[in-house]
Amino acid sequence: MLTRIVALALLAAPISASLPDLGYPGWKCDDSVYKKSKNVPTSAHSVRFSDIKVIGALGDSLTAANGAGAAKGDPLAVILQYRGLAFQCGGDSTLDEHVTVANVLKKFNPNIIGYSTGIGSANVWEVAKLNQAIPGAEAIDIITQARSLVHIIQAHKEIDVKNDWKLINIFIGANDMCAYCEQEENGPHSKELWKKNVITAVQILKDNLPRYRV
């Protein structure tokens, strides 16, 4: 797997090196949109942006943000996990400099918990926080990631598991598709097994984390 990643990085380096970071300087919306609900919503359909207090993520190298901050001429940096730049859960800088879901939500709730920062693996709390994505992961692997995420959230002293609304981003399937091209429906990466694994992971979240959105 690592050999494939490095090979792709070498091929993509001339293209990716020319892409600047993308921010949204000065973004704002109507003041009414920033308001929290008067009472903690009991339905996901009523949750406002400012009601979300926790953000987390499950996935593969795309969510671990492998190589996202690699410098020009350094394709081997693709093995580094730039979690703070991950679109799904990264919180490096601000929305002015870098567009991510977490940086958007920080506009509504500056105290949101769980976004990743810096460079490091999923087991380094100071970096990953609630971004439990693992490079090379397949759909079956997010079941373990979901259990890990639940454990971390339940153990976190600043998170009110019962009342805090949580946004969990799941982005998985790239590695399953690569394997599917070779095995199709006869192997462990069939469409039905992919679906089953994702549902199992979501069910773990549902059974253990009240007030969450995926």
mmCIF file with all atom_site columns, C-alpha atoms in Angstrom:
data_model
loop_
_atom_site.group_PDB
_atom_site.id
_atom_site.type_symbol
_atom_site.label_atom_id
_atom_site.label_alt_id
_atom_site.label_comp_id
_atom_site.label_asym_id
_atom_site.label_entity_id
_atom_site.label_seq_id
_atom_site.pdbx_PDB_ins_code
_atom_site.Cartn_x
_atom_site.Cartn_y
_atom_site.Cartn_z
_atom_site.occupancy
_atom_site.B_iso_or_equiv
_atom_site.pdbx_formal_charge
_atom_site.auth_seq_id
_atom_site.auth_comp_id
_atom_site.auth_asym_id
_atom_site.auth_atom_id
_atom_site.pdbx_PDB_model_num
ATOM 1   C CA . MET A 1 1   ? 0.000   0.000   0.000   1.00 0.00 ? 1   MET A CA 1
ATOM 2   C CA . LEU A 1 2   ? 2.773   2.448   0.917   1.00 0.00 ? 2   LEU A CA 1
ATOM 3   C CA . THR A 1 3   ? 4.519   1.717   -2.389  1.00 0.00 ? 3   THR A CA 1
ATOM 4   C CA . ARG A 1 4   ? 1.341   2.627   -4.271  1.00 0.00 ? 4   ARG A CA 1
ATOM 5   C CA . ILE A 1 5   ? 0.922   5.849   -2.299  1.00 0.00 ? 5   ILE A CA 1
ATOM 6   C CA . VAL A 1 6   ? 4.502   6.962   -2.931  1.00 0.00 ? 6   VAL A CA 1
ATOM 7   C CA . ALA A 1 7   ? 4.217   6.111   -6.636  1.00 0.00 ? 7   ALA A CA 1
ATOM 8   C CA . LEU A 1 8   ? 1.041   8.157   -6.961  1.00 0.00 ? 8   LEU A CA 1
ATOM 9   C CA . ALA A 1 9   ? 2.671   11.016  -5.105  1.00 0.00 ? 9   ALA A CA 1
ATOM 10  C CA . LEU A 1 10  ? 5.597   11.064  -7.524  1.00 0.00 ? 10  LEU A CA 1
ATOM 11  C CA . LEU A 1 11  ? 3.200   11.217  -10.460 1.00 0.00 ? 11  LEU A CA 1
ATOM 12  C CA . ALA A 1 12  ? 0.995   13.868  -8.889  1.00 0.00 ? 12  ALA A CA 1
ATOM 13  C CA . ALA A 1 13  ? 3.736   16.100  -7.485  1.00 0.00 ? 13  ALA A CA 1
ATOM 14  C CA . PRO A 1 14  ? 4.008   18.442  -10.506 1.00 0.00 ? 14  PRO A CA 1
ATOM 15  C CA . ILE A 1 15  ? 0.249   19.047  -10.349 1.00 0.00 ? 15  ILE A CA 1
ATOM 16  C CA . SER A 1 16  ? -0.350  19.270  -6.602  1.00 0.00 ? 16  SER A CA 1
ATOM 17  C CA . ALA A 1 17  ? 2.672   21.504  -6.072  1.00 0.00 ? 17  ALA A CA 1
ATOM 18  C CA . SER A 1 18  ? 0.971   24.282  -8.031  1.00 0.00 ? 18  SER A CA 1
ATOM 19  C CA . LEU A 1 19  ? -2.242  24.245  -6.000  1.00 0.00 ? 19  LEU A CA 1
ATOM 20  C CA . PRO A 1 20  ? -2.438  27.052  -3.413  1.00 0.00 ? 20  PRO A CA 1
ATOM 21  C CA . ASP A 1 21  ? -4.189  26.694  -0.080  1.00 0.00 ? 21  ASP A CA 1
ATOM 22  C CA . LEU A 1 22  ? -7.823  27.713  -0.298  1.00 0.00 ? 22  LEU A CA 1
ATOM 23  C CA . GLY A 1 23  ? -9.427  29.994  2.250   1.00 0.00 ? 23  GLY A CA 1
ATOM 24  C CA . TYR A 1 24  ? -12.505 32.191  2.377   1.00 0.00 ? 24  TYR A CA 1
ATOM 25  C CA . PRO A 1 25  ? -11.371 35.562  3.772   1.00 0.00 ? 25  PRO A CA 1
ATOM 26  C CA . GLY A 1 26  ? -14.027 37.639  5.464   1.00 0.00 ? 26  GLY A CA 1
ATOM 27  C CA . TRP A 1 27  ? -16.807 35.059  5.184   1.00 0.00 ? 27  TRP A CA 1
ATOM 28  C CA . LYS A 1 28  ? -19.893 35.918  7.203   1.00 0.00 ? 28  LYS A CA 1
ATOM 29  C CA . CYS A 1 29  ? -23.635 35.455  7.137   1.00 0.00 ? 29  CYS A CA 1
ATOM 30  C CA . ASP A 1 30  ? -26.710 37.044  8.683   1.00 0.00 ? 30  ASP A CA 1
ATOM 31  C CA . ASP A 1 31  ? -26.478 37.441  12.461  1.00 0.00 ? 31  ASP A CA 1
ATOM 32  C CA . SER A 1 32  ? -29.614 35.371  12.969  1.00 0.00 ? 32  SER A CA 1
ATOM 33  C CA . VAL A 1 33  ? -27.872 32.314  11.525  1.00 0.00 ? 33  VAL A CA 1
ATOM 34  C CA . TYR A 1 34  ? -25.225 32.403  14.265  1.00 0.00 ? 34  TYR A CA 1
ATOM 35  C CA . LYS A 1 35  ? -27.762 32.062  17.072  1.00 0.00 ? 35  LYS A CA 1
ATOM 36  C CA . LYS A 1 36  ? -27.978 28.888  19.138  1.00 0.00 ? 36  LYS A CA 1
ATOM 37  C CA . SER A 1 37  ? -31.260 27.169  19.831  1.00 0.00 ? 37  SER A CA 1
ATOM 38  C CA . LYS A 1 38  ? -32.934 28.423  23.016  1.00 0.00 ? 38  LYS A CA 1
ATOM 39  C CA . ASN A 1 39  ? -33.129 24.845  24.256  1.00 0.00 ? 39  ASN A CA 1
ATOM 40  C CA . VAL A 1 40  ? -30.969 21.853  23.362  1.00 0.00 ? 40  VAL A CA 1
ATOM 41  C CA . PRO A 1 41  ? -32.674 20.332  20.294  1.00 0.00 ? 41  PRO A CA 1
ATOM 42  C CA . THR A 1 42  ? -34.115 16.857  20.705  1.00 0.00 ? 42  THR A CA 1
ATOM 43  C CA . SER A 1 43  ? -34.278 16.221  16.955  1.00 0.00 ? 43  SER A CA 1
ATOM 44  C CA . ALA A 1 44  ? -31.461 16.273  14.420  1.00 0.00 ? 44  ALA A CA 1
ATOM 45  C CA . HIS A 1 45  ? -33.798 18.189  12.110  1.00 0.00 ? 45  HIS A CA 1
ATOM 46  C CA . SER A 1 46  ? -33.778 21.146  14.513  1.00 0.00 ? 46  SER A CA 1
ATOM 47  C CA . VAL A 1 47  ? -30.032 21.433  15.091  1.00 0.00 ? 47  VAL A CA 1
ATOM 48  C CA . ARG A 1 48  ? -28.477 24.773  14.218  1.00 0.00 ? 48  ARG A CA 1
ATOM 49  C CA . PHE A 1 49  ? -24.804 25.234  13.346  1.00 0.00 ? 49  PHE A CA 1
ATOM 50  C CA . SER A 1 50  ? -24.081 26.843  16.713  1.00 0.00 ? 50  SER A CA 1
ATOM 51  C CA . ASP A 1 51  ? -25.642 23.891  18.542  1.00 0.00 ? 51  ASP A CA 1
ATOM 52  C CA . ILE A 1 52  ? -22.855 21.561  17.406  1.00 0.00 ? 52  ILE A CA 1
ATOM 53  C CA . LYS A 1 53  ? -20.294 21.247  20.194  1.00 0.00 ? 53  LYS A CA 1
ATOM 54  C CA . VAL A 1 54  ? -18.281 18.222  19.063  1.00 0.00 ? 54  VAL A CA 1
ATOM 55  C CA . ILE A 1 55  ? -16.808 17.197  15.716  1.00 0.00 ? 55  ILE A CA 1
ATOM 56  C CA . GLY A 1 56  ? -15.148 13.898  14.817  1.00 0.00 ? 56  GLY A CA 1
ATOM 57  C CA . ALA A 1 57  ? -14.302 11.780  11.800  1.00 0.00 ? 57  ALA A CA 1
ATOM 58  C CA . LEU A 1 58  ? -13.770 8.233   10.568  1.00 0.00 ? 58  LEU A CA 1
ATOM 59  C CA . GLY A 1 59  ? -12.074 7.263   7.333   1.00 0.00 ? 59  GLY A CA 1
ATOM 60  C CA . ASP A 1 60  ? -8.866  6.575   5.443   1.00 0.00 ? 60  ASP A CA 1
ATOM 61  C CA . SER A 1 61  ? -5.893  8.615   4.208   1.00 0.00 ? 61  SER A CA 1
ATOM 62  C CA . LEU A 1 62  ? -8.209  11.228  2.697   1.00 0.00 ? 62  LEU A CA 1
ATOM 63  C CA . THR A 1 63  ? -9.485  12.095  6.171   1.00 0.00 ? 63  THR A CA 1
ATOM 64  C CA . ALA A 1 64  ? -6.066  11.630  7.767   1.00 0.00 ? 64  ALA A CA 1
ATOM 65  C CA . ALA A 1 65  ? -5.002  14.134  5.075   1.00 0.00 ? 65  ALA A CA 1
ATOM 66  C CA . ASN A 1 66  ? -1.880  12.310  3.950   1.00 0.00 ? 66  ASN A CA 1
ATOM 67  C CA . GLY A 1 67  ? 0.365   14.706  2.065   1.00 0.00 ? 67  GLY A CA 1
ATOM 68  C CA . ALA A 1 68  ? -2.106  17.582  2.255   1.00 0.00 ? 68  ALA A CA 1
ATOM 69  C CA . GLY A 1 69  ? 0.588   20.001  3.359   1.00 0.00 ? 69  GLY A CA 1
ATOM 70  C CA . ALA A 1 70  ? 3.496   18.514  1.440   1.00 0.00 ? 70  ALA A CA 1
ATOM 71  C CA . ALA A 1 71  ? 5.923   21.109  0.150   1.00 0.00 ? 71  ALA A CA 1
ATOM 72  C CA . LYS A 1 72  ? 6.748   21.484  -3.526  1.00 0.00 ? 72  LYS A CA 1
ATOM 73  C CA . GLY A 1 73  ? 9.360   18.955  -4.564  1.00 0.00 ? 73  GLY A CA 1
ATOM 74  C CA . ASP A 1 74  ? 8.772   16.697  -1.545  1.00 0.00 ? 74  ASP A CA 1
ATOM 75  C CA . PRO A 1 75  ? 6.476   13.891  -2.777  1.00 0.00 ? 75  PRO A CA 1
ATOM 76  C CA . LEU A 1 76  ? 7.600   11.559  0.022   1.00 0.00 ? 76  LEU A CA 1
ATOM 77  C CA . ALA A 1 77  ? 5.757   13.825  2.460   1.00 0.00 ? 77  ALA A CA 1
ATOM 78  C CA . VAL A 1 78  ? 2.607   12.021  1.326   1.00 0.00 ? 78  VAL A CA 1
ATOM 79  C CA . ILE A 1 79  ? 3.239   9.581   4.178   1.00 0.00 ? 79  ILE A CA 1
ATOM 80  C CA . LEU A 1 80  ? 2.768   12.410  6.684   1.00 0.00 ? 80  LEU A CA 1
ATOM 81  C CA . GLN A 1 81  ? -0.731  12.837  8.071   1.00 0.00 ? 81  GLN A CA 1
ATOM 82  C CA . TYR A 1 82  ? -1.601  16.533  7.935   1.00 0.00 ? 82  TYR A CA 1
ATOM 83  C CA . ARG A 1 83  ? -4.735  16.087  10.025  1.00 0.00 ? 83  ARG A CA 1
ATOM 84  C CA . GLY A 1 84  ? -5.070  19.772  10.732  1.00 0.00 ? 84  GLY A CA 1
ATOM 85  C CA . LEU A 1 85  ? -5.730  20.335  7.024   1.00 0.00 ? 85  LEU A CA 1
ATOM 86  C CA . ALA A 1 86  ? -8.302  17.547  6.632   1.00 0.00 ? 86  ALA A CA 1
ATOM 87  C CA . PHE A 1 87  ? -11.468 18.898  5.033   1.00 0.00 ? 87  PHE A CA 1
ATOM 88  C CA . GLN A 1 88  ? -13.703 16.694  7.179   1.00 0.00 ? 88  GLN A CA 1
ATOM 89  C CA . CYS A 1 89  ? -12.235 17.514  10.596  1.00 0.00 ? 89  CYS A CA 1
ATOM 90  C CA . GLY A 1 90  ? -9.133  19.711  10.354  1.00 0.00 ? 90  GLY A CA 1
ATOM 91  C CA . GLY A 1 91  ? -8.855  22.869  12.395  1.00 0.00 ? 91  GLY A CA 1
ATOM 92  C CA . ASP A 1 92  ? -5.512  24.372  11.435  1.00 0.00 ? 92  ASP A CA 1
ATOM 93  C CA . SER A 1 93  ? -5.635  28.131  10.967  1.00 0.00 ? 93  SER A CA 1
ATOM 94  C CA . THR A 1 94  ? -9.042  29.710  10.285  1.00 0.00 ? 94  THR A CA 1
ATOM 95  C CA . LEU A 1 95  ? -11.608 29.782  7.511   1.00 0.00 ? 95  LEU A CA 1
ATOM 96  C CA . ASP A 1 96  ? -9.825  32.836  6.119   1.00 0.00 ? 96  ASP A CA 1
ATOM 97  C CA . GLU A 1 97  ? -6.824  30.665  5.251   1.00 0.00 ? 97  GLU A CA 1
ATOM 98  C CA . HIS A 1 98  ? -8.180  27.127  4.919   1.00 0.00 ? 98  HIS A CA 1
ATOM 99  C CA . VAL A 1 99  ? -11.654 25.778  4.189   1.00 0.00 ? 99  VAL A CA 1
ATOM 100 C CA . THR A 1 100 ? -12.666 22.784  6.303   1.00 0.00 ? 100 THR A CA 1
ATOM 101 C CA . VAL A 1 101 ? -15.905 21.725  7.948   1.00 0.00 ? 101 VAL A CA 1
ATOM 102 C CA . ALA A 1 102 ? -14.373 22.400  11.362  1.00 0.00 ? 102 ALA A CA 1
ATOM 103 C CA . ASN A 1 103 ? -13.197 25.879  10.404  1.00 0.00 ? 103 ASN A CA 1
ATOM 104 C CA . VAL A 1 104 ? -16.689 26.715  9.168   1.00 0.00 ? 104 VAL A CA 1
ATOM 105 C CA . LEU A 1 105 ? -18.220 25.482  12.425  1.00 0.00 ? 105 LEU A CA 1
ATOM 106 C CA . LYS A 1 106 ? -15.699 27.493  14.447  1.00 0.00 ? 106 LYS A CA 1
ATOM 107 C CA . LYS A 1 107 ? -17.386 30.580  13.012  1.00 0.00 ? 107 LYS A CA 1
ATOM 108 C CA . PHE A 1 108 ? -20.559 29.521  14.805  1.00 0.00 ? 108 PHE A CA 1
ATOM 109 C CA . ASN A 1 109 ? -19.023 27.947  17.902  1.00 0.00 ? 109 ASN A CA 1
ATOM 110 C CA . PRO A 1 110 ? -15.404 28.937  18.627  1.00 0.00 ? 110 PRO A CA 1
ATOM 111 C CA . ASN A 1 111 ? -15.357 26.416  21.486  1.00 0.00 ? 111 ASN A CA 1
ATOM 112 C CA . ILE A 1 112 ? -16.185 23.359  19.392  1.00 0.00 ? 112 ILE A CA 1
ATOM 113 C CA . ILE A 1 113 ? -14.257 20.267  20.526  1.00 0.00 ? 113 ILE A CA 1
ATOM 114 C CA . GLY A 1 114 ? -12.639 17.501  18.499  1.00 0.00 ? 114 GLY A CA 1
ATOM 115 C CA . TYR A 1 115 ? -11.044 19.014  15.404  1.00 0.00 ? 115 TYR A CA 1
ATOM 116 C CA . SER A 1 116 ? -7.541  17.846  14.567  1.00 0.00 ? 116 SER A CA 1
ATOM 117 C CA . THR A 1 117 ? -4.488  20.092  14.313  1.00 0.00 ? 117 THR A CA 1
ATOM 118 C CA . GLY A 1 118 ? -0.952  19.673  13.053  1.00 0.00 ? 118 GLY A CA 1
ATOM 119 C CA . ILE A 1 119 ? 0.715   16.503  11.787  1.00 0.00 ? 119 ILE A CA 1
ATOM 120 C CA . GLY A 1 120 ? 0.458   13.078  13.379  1.00 0.00 ? 120 GLY A CA 1
ATOM 121 C CA . SER A 1 121 ? -1.324  9.765   13.663  1.00 0.00 ? 121 SER A CA 1
ATOM 122 C CA . ALA A 1 122 ? -4.695  8.849   15.123  1.00 0.00 ? 122 ALA A CA 1
ATOM 123 C CA . ASN A 1 123 ? -3.218  7.738   18.450  1.00 0.00 ? 123 ASN A CA 1
ATOM 124 C CA . VAL A 1 124 ? -1.640  11.127  19.175  1.00 0.00 ? 124 VAL A CA 1
ATOM 125 C CA . TRP A 1 125 ? -4.376  13.004  21.034  1.00 0.00 ? 125 TRP A CA 1
ATOM 126 C CA . GLU A 1 126 ? -2.690  16.397  20.783  1.00 0.00 ? 126 GLU A CA 1
ATOM 127 C CA . VAL A 1 127 ? -2.909  16.123  16.985  1.00 0.00 ? 127 VAL A CA 1
ATOM 128 C CA . ALA A 1 128 ? -5.783  13.846  16.048  1.00 0.00 ? 128 ALA A CA 1
ATOM 129 C CA . LYS A 1 129 ? -8.321  14.683  18.750  1.00 0.00 ? 129 LYS A CA 1
ATOM 130 C CA . LEU A 1 130 ? -11.515 13.017  17.448  1.00 0.00 ? 130 LEU A CA 1
ATOM 131 C CA . ASN A 1 131 ? -10.234 12.402  13.920  1.00 0.00 ? 131 ASN A CA 1
ATOM 132 C CA . GLN A 1 132 ? -9.809  8.631   14.098  1.00 0.00 ? 132 GLN A CA 1
ATOM 133 C CA . ALA A 1 133 ? -9.161  8.041   10.386  1.00 0.00 ? 133 ALA A CA 1
ATOM 134 C CA . ILE A 1 134 ? -6.378  5.582   9.510   1.00 0.00 ? 134 ILE A CA 1
ATOM 135 C CA . PRO A 1 135 ? -4.452  5.658   6.204   1.00 0.00 ? 135 PRO A CA 1
ATOM 136 C CA . GLY A 1 136 ? -5.192  2.589   4.111   1.00 0.00 ? 136 GLY A CA 1
ATOM 137 C CA . ALA A 1 137 ? -8.460  1.894   5.923   1.00 0.00 ? 137 ALA A CA 1
ATOM 138 C CA . GLU A 1 138 ? -11.307 0.050   4.243   1.00 0.00 ? 138 GLU A CA 1
ATOM 139 C CA . ALA A 1 139 ? -14.974 0.033   5.179   1.00 0.00 ? 139 ALA A CA 1
ATOM 140 C CA . ILE A 1 140 ? -14.521 -2.845  7.609   1.00 0.00 ? 140 ILE A CA 1
ATOM 141 C CA . ASP A 1 141 ? -11.934 -0.800  9.513   1.00 0.00 ? 141 ASP A CA 1
ATOM 142 C CA . ILE A 1 142 ? -14.270 2.039   10.433  1.00 0.00 ? 142 ILE A CA 1
ATOM 143 C CA . ILE A 1 143 ? -16.066 -0.369  12.767  1.00 0.00 ? 143 ILE A CA 1
ATOM 144 C CA . THR A 1 144 ? -12.988 -0.351  14.998  1.00 0.00 ? 144 THR A CA 1
ATOM 145 C CA . GLN A 1 145 ? -12.606 3.383   14.449  1.00 0.00 ? 145 GLN A CA 1
ATOM 146 C CA . ALA A 1 146 ? -16.196 3.929   15.572  1.00 0.00 ? 146 ALA A CA 1
ATOM 147 C CA . ARG A 1 147 ? -15.593 1.991   18.783  1.00 0.00 ? 147 ARG A CA 1
ATOM 148 C CA . SER A 1 148 ? -12.435 3.988   19.423  1.00 0.00 ? 148 SER A CA 1
ATOM 149 C CA . LEU A 1 149 ? -14.240 7.268   18.818  1.00 0.00 ? 149 LEU A CA 1
ATOM 150 C CA . VAL A 1 150 ? -17.036 6.303   21.201  1.00 0.00 ? 150 VAL A CA 1
ATOM 151 C CA . HIS A 1 151 ? -14.513 5.390   23.894  1.00 0.00 ? 151 HIS A CA 1
ATOM 152 C CA . ILE A 1 152 ? -12.651 8.692   23.542  1.00 0.00 ? 152 ILE A CA 1
ATOM 153 C CA . ILE A 1 153 ? -15.818 10.789  23.592  1.00 0.00 ? 153 ILE A CA 1
ATOM 154 C CA . GLN A 1 154 ? -17.228 8.977   26.613  1.00 0.00 ? 154 GLN A CA 1
ATOM 155 C CA . ALA A 1 155 ? -13.958 9.459   28.490  1.00 0.00 ? 155 ALA A CA 1
ATOM 156 C CA . HIS A 1 156 ? -13.573 13.149  27.627  1.00 0.00 ? 156 HIS A CA 1
ATOM 157 C CA . LYS A 1 157 ? -14.300 15.306  30.666  1.00 0.00 ? 157 LYS A CA 1
ATOM 158 C CA . GLU A 1 158 ? -15.341 18.345  28.627  1.00 0.00 ? 158 GLU A CA 1
ATOM 159 C CA . ILE A 1 159 ? -17.953 16.506  26.557  1.00 0.00 ? 159 ILE A CA 1
ATOM 160 C CA . ASP A 1 160 ? -21.479 16.052  27.853  1.00 0.00 ? 160 ASP A CA 1
ATOM 161 C CA . VAL A 1 161 ? -22.200 12.792  26.042  1.00 0.00 ? 161 VAL A CA 1
ATOM 162 C CA . LYS A 1 162 ? -25.942 12.928  26.652  1.00 0.00 ? 162 LYS A CA 1
ATOM 163 C CA . ASN A 1 163 ? -26.588 16.555  25.755  1.00 0.00 ? 163 ASN A CA 1
ATOM 164 C CA . ASP A 1 164 ? -23.868 17.841  23.419  1.00 0.00 ? 164 ASP A CA 1
ATOM 165 C CA . TRP A 1 165 ? -24.674 17.631  19.719  1.00 0.00 ? 165 TRP A CA 1
ATOM 166 C CA . LYS A 1 166 ? -21.951 15.873  17.743  1.00 0.00 ? 166 LYS A CA 1
ATOM 167 C CA . LEU A 1 167 ? -21.116 15.908  14.041  1.00 0.00 ? 167 LEU A CA 1
ATOM 168 C CA . ILE A 1 168 ? -19.286 12.770  12.877  1.00 0.00 ? 168 ILE A CA 1
ATOM 169 C CA . ASN A 1 169 ? -17.956 12.761  9.309   1.00 0.00 ? 169 ASN A CA 1
ATOM 170 C CA . ILE A 1 170 ? -17.477 9.390   7.610   1.00 0.00 ? 170 ILE A CA 1
ATOM 171 C CA . PHE A 1 171 ? -15.591 9.244   4.314   1.00 0.00 ? 171 PHE A CA 1
ATOM 172 C CA . ILE A 1 172 ? -14.621 5.726   3.265   1.00 0.00 ? 172 ILE A CA 1
ATOM 173 C CA . GLY A 1 173 ? -14.478 3.554   0.175   1.00 0.00 ? 173 GLY A CA 1
ATOM 174 C CA . ALA A 1 174 ? -11.488 4.498   -1.983  1.00 0.00 ? 174 ALA A CA 1
ATOM 175 C CA . ASN A 1 175 ? -9.445  1.464   -0.951  1.00 0.00 ? 175 ASN A CA 1
ATOM 176 C CA . ASP A 1 176 ? -12.496 -0.780  -1.202  1.00 0.00 ? 176 ASP A CA 1
ATOM 177 C CA . MET A 1 177 ? -13.013 0.340   -4.784  1.00 0.00 ? 177 MET A CA 1
ATOM 178 C CA . CYS A 1 178 ? -9.401  -0.428  -5.695  1.00 0.00 ? 178 CYS A CA 1
ATOM 179 C CA . ALA A 1 179 ? -9.791  -3.961  -4.344  1.00 0.00 ? 179 ALA A CA 1
ATOM 180 C CA . TYR A 1 180 ? -13.230 -4.331  -5.922  1.00 0.00 ? 180 TYR A CA 1
ATOM 181 C CA . CYS A 1 181 ? -11.752 -3.775  -9.379  1.00 0.00 ? 181 CYS A CA 1
ATOM 182 C CA . GLU A 1 182 ? -9.793  -7.005  -8.909  1.00 0.00 ? 182 GLU A CA 1
ATOM 183 C CA . GLN A 1 183 ? -12.280 -9.113  -6.945  1.00 0.00 ? 183 GLN A CA 1
ATOM 184 C CA . GLU A 1 184 ? -15.661 -7.605  -7.809  1.00 0.00 ? 184 GLU A CA 1
ATOM 185 C CA . GLU A 1 185 ? -18.524 -9.341  -5.982  1.00 0.00 ? 185 GLU A CA 1
ATOM 186 C CA . ASN A 1 186 ? -16.550 -12.489 -5.171  1.00 0.00 ? 186 ASN A CA 1
ATOM 187 C CA . GLY A 1 187 ? -14.316 -11.017 -2.484  1.00 0.00 ? 187 GLY A CA 1
ATOM 188 C CA . PRO A 1 188 ? -14.525 -9.168  0.839   1.00 0.00 ? 188 PRO A CA 1
ATOM 189 C CA . HIS A 1 189 ? -15.001 -5.821  -0.907  1.00 0.00 ? 189 HIS A CA 1
ATOM 190 C CA . SER A 1 190 ? -18.377 -6.419  -2.511  1.00 0.00 ? 190 SER A CA 1
ATOM 191 C CA . LYS A 1 191 ? -20.961 -3.658  -2.528  1.00 0.00 ? 191 LYS A CA 1
ATOM 192 C CA . GLU A 1 192 ? -23.101 -5.488  0.009   1.00 0.00 ? 192 GLU A CA 1
ATOM 193 C CA . LEU A 1 193 ? -20.229 -5.991  2.447   1.00 0.00 ? 193 LEU A CA 1
ATOM 194 C CA . TRP A 1 194 ? -19.222 -2.340  2.087   1.00 0.00 ? 194 TRP A CA 1
ATOM 195 C CA . LYS A 1 195 ? -22.778 -1.335  2.906   1.00 0.00 ? 195 LYS A CA 1
ATOM 196 C CA . LYS A 1 196 ? -22.949 -3.763  5.832   1.00 0.00 ? 196 LYS A CA 1
ATOM 197 C CA . ASN A 1 197 ? -19.694 -2.474  7.334   1.00 0.00 ? 197 ASN A CA 1
ATOM 198 C CA . VAL A 1 198 ? -20.712 1.170   7.076   1.00 0.00 ? 198 VAL A CA 1
ATOM 199 C CA . ILE A 1 199 ? -24.111 0.445   8.629   1.00 0.00 ? 199 ILE A CA 1
ATOM 200 C CA . THR A 1 200 ? -22.418 -1.456  11.461  1.00 0.00 ? 200 THR A CA 1
ATOM 201 C CA . ALA A 1 201 ? -20.137 1.504   12.203  1.00 0.00 ? 201 ALA A CA 1
ATOM 202 C CA . VAL A 1 202 ? -23.032 3.955   12.142  1.00 0.00 ? 202 VAL A CA 1
ATOM 203 C CA . GLN A 1 203 ? -25.049 1.674   14.415  1.00 0.00 ? 203 GLN A CA 1
ATOM 204 C CA . ILE A 1 204 ? -22.211 1.690   16.960  1.00 0.00 ? 204 ILE A CA 1
ATOM 205 C CA . LEU A 1 205 ? -22.352 5.480   16.988  1.00 0.00 ? 205 LEU A CA 1
ATOM 206 C CA . LYS A 1 206 ? -26.127 5.462   17.254  1.00 0.00 ? 206 LYS A CA 1
ATOM 207 C CA . ASP A 1 207 ? -26.139 3.003   20.153  1.00 0.00 ? 207 ASP A CA 1
ATOM 208 C CA . ASN A 1 208 ? -23.546 4.889   22.175  1.00 0.00 ? 208 ASN A CA 1
ATOM 209 C CA . LEU A 1 209 ? -23.702 8.572   21.279  1.00 0.00 ? 209 LEU A CA 1
ATOM 210 C CA . PRO A 1 210 ? -26.969 10.415  21.863  1.00 0.00 ? 210 PRO A CA 1
ATOM 211 C CA . ARG A 1 211 ? -27.508 13.583  19.858  1.00 0.00 ? 211 ARG A CA 1
ATOM 212 C CA . TYR A 1 212 ? -25.238 13.062  16.893  1.00 0.00 ? 212 TYR A CA 1
ATOM 213 C CA . ARG A 1 213 ? -25.332 13.599  13.142  1.00 0.00 ? 213 ARG A CA 1
ATOM 214 C CA . VAL A 1 214 ? -23.361 11.664  10.536  1.00 0.00 ? 214 VAL A CA 1
#
